[in-house]
Coordinates of N, CA, C and O in Angstrom, one line a residue:
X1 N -23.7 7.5 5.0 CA -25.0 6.9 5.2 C -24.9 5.4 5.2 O -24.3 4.7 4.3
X2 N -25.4 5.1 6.1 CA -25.8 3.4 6.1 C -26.8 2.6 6.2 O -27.6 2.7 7.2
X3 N -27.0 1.7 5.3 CA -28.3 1.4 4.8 C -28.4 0.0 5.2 O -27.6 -0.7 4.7
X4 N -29.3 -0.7 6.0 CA -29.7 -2.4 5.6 C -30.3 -2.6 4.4 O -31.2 -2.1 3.8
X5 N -29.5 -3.5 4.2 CA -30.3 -4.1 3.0 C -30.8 -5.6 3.1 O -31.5 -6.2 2.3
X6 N -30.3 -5.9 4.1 CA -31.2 -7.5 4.0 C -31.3 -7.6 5.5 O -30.7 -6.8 6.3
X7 N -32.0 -8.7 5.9 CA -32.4 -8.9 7.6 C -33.6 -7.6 8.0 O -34.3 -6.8 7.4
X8 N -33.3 -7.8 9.5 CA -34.3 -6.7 10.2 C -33.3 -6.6 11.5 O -33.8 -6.9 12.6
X9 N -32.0 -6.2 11.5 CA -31.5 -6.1 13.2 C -32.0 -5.4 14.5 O -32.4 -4.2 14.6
X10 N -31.9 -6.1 15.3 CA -32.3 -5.2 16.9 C -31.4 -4.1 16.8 O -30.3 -4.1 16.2
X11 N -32.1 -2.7 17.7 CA -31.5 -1.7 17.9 C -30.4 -1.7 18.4 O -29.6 -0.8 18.1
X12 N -29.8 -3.0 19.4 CA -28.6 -3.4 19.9 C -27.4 -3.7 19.2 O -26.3 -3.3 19.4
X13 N -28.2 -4.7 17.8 CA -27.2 -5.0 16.8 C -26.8 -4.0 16.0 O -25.6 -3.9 15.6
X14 N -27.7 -3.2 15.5 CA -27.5 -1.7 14.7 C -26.4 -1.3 15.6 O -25.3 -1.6 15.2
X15 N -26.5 -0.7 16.6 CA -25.4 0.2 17.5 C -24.4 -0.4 17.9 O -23.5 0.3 18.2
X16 N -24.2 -2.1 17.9 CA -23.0 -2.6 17.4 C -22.5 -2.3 16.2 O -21.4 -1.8 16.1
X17 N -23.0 -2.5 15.3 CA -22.1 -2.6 14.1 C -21.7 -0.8 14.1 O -20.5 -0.5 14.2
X18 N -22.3 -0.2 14.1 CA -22.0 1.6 14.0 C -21.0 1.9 15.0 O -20.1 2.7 14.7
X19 N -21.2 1.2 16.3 CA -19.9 1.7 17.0 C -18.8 1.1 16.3 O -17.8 1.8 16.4
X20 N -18.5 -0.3 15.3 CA -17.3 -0.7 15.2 C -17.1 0.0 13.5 O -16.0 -0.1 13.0
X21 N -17.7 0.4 13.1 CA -17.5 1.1 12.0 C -17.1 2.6 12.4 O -16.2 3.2 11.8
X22 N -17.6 3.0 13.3 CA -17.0 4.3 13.9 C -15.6 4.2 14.8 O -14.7 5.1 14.8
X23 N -15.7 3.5 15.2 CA -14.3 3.0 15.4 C -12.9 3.2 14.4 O -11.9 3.9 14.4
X24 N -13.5 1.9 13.4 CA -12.4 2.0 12.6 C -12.1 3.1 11.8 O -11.1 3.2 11.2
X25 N -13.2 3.9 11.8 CA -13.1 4.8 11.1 C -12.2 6.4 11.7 O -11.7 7.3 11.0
X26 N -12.3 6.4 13.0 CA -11.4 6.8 13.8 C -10.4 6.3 13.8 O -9.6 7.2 14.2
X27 N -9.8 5.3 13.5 CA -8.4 4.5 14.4 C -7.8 5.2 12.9 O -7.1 6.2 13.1
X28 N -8.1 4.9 11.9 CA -8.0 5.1 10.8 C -7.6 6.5 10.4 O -6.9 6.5 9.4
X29 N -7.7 7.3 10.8 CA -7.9 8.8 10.4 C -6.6 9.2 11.9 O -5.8 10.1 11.5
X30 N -6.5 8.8 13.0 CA -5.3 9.6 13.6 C -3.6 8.6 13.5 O -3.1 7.5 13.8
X31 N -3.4 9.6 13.0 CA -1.4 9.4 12.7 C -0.6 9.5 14.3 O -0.4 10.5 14.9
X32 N -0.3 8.3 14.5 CA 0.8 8.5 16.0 C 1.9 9.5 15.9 O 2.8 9.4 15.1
X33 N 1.9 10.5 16.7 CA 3.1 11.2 16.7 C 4.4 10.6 16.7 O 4.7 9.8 17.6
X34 N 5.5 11.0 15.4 CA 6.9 10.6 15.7 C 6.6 9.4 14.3 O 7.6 8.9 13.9
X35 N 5.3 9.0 13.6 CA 5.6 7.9 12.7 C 5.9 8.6 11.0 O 5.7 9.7 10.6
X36 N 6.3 7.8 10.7 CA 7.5 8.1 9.7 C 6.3 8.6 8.5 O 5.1 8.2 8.8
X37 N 6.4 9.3 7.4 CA 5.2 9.8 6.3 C 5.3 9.1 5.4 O 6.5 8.8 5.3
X38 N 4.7 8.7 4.6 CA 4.7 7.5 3.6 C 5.0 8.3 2.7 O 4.4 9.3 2.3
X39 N 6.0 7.6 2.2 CA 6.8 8.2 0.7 C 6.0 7.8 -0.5 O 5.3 6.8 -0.5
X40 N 6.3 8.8 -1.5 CA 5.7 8.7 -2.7 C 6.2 7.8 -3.9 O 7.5 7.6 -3.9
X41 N 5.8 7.4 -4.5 CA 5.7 6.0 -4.9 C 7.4 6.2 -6.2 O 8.0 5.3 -6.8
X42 N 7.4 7.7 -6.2 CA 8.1 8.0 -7.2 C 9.8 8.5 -6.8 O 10.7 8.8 -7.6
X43 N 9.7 8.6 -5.5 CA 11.1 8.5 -5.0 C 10.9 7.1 -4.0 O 10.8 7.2 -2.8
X44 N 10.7 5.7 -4.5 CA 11.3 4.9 -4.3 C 12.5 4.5 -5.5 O 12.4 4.7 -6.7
X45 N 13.6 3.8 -4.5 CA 14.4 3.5 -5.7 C 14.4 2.4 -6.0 O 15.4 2.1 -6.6
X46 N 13.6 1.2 -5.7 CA 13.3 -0.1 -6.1 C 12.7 0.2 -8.0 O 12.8 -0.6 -8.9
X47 N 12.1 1.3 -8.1 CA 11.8 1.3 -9.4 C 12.5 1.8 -10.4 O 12.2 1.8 -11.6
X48 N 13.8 2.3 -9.6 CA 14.7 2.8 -10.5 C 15.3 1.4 -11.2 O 15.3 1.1 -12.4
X49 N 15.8 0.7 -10.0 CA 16.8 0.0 -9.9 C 16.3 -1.2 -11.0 O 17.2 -1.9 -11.6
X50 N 14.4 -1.5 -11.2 CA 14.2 -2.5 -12.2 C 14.1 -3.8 -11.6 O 14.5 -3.9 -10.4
X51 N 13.7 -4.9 -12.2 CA 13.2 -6.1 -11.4 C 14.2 -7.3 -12.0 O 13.9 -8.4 -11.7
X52 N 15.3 -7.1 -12.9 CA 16.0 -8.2 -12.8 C 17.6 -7.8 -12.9 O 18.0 -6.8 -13.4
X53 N 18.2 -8.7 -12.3 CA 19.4 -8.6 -12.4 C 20.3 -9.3 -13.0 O 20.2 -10.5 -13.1
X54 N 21.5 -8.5 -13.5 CA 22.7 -8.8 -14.7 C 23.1 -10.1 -14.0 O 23.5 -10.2 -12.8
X55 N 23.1 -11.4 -15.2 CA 23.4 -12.4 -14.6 C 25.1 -12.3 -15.1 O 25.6 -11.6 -15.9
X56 N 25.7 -13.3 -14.3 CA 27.2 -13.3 -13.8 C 27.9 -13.8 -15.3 O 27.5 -14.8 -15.8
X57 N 28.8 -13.1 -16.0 CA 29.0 -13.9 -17.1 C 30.6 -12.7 -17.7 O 31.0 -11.6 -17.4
X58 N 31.0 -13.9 -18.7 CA 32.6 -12.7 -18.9 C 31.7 -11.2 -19.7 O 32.2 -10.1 -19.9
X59 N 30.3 -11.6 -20.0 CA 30.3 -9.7 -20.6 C 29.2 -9.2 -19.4 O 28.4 -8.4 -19.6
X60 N 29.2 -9.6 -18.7 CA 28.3 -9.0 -17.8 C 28.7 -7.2 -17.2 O 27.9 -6.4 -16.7
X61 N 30.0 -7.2 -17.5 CA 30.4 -5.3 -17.4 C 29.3 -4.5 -18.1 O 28.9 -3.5 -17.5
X62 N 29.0 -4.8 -18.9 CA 28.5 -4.8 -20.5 C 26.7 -3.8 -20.0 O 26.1 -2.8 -20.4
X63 N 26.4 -5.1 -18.7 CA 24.9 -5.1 -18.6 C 24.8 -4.3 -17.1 O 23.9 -4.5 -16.3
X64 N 25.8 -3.5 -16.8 CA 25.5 -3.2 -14.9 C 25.2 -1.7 -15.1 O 25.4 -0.8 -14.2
X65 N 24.5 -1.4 -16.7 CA 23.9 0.2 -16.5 C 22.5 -0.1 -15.7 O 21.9 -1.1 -15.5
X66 N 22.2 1.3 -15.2 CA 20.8 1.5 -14.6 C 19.6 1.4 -15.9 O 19.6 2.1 -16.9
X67 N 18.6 0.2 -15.5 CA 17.9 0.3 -16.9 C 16.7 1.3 -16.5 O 16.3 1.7 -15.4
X68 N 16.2 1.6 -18.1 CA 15.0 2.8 -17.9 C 13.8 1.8 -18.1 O 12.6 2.3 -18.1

């Protein structure tokens, strides 16, 4: 449902904005055949792998476990 809430638009301007809302609302909703499926957030391995890394140093062997 779509509602004005401020102004008074011509019938012209209404059936613009509805076609471009219908629009996107289409483009939106079909998937190109052959495009790849968006992986879940939980088999990425950027979150395994953690946001910093073991800086260079003689114990740095020490720190190259996978952190939780």
């Amino acid at each position: 449902m779509i509602k004005v809430v401020r102004g008074n638009p011509t019938p012209e301007e209404l059936a613009a904005a509805l076609a471009v809302v219908r629009a996107r609302a289409a483009a939106a909703s079909v998937v190109p055949p052959g495009a790849p499926t968006p992986r879940d957030s939980w088999s990425d391995p950027s979150r395994i792998a953690g946001r910093r890394l073991p800086r260079p140093g003689p114990a740095s062997w020490s720190r190259t476990y996978w952190q939780s």
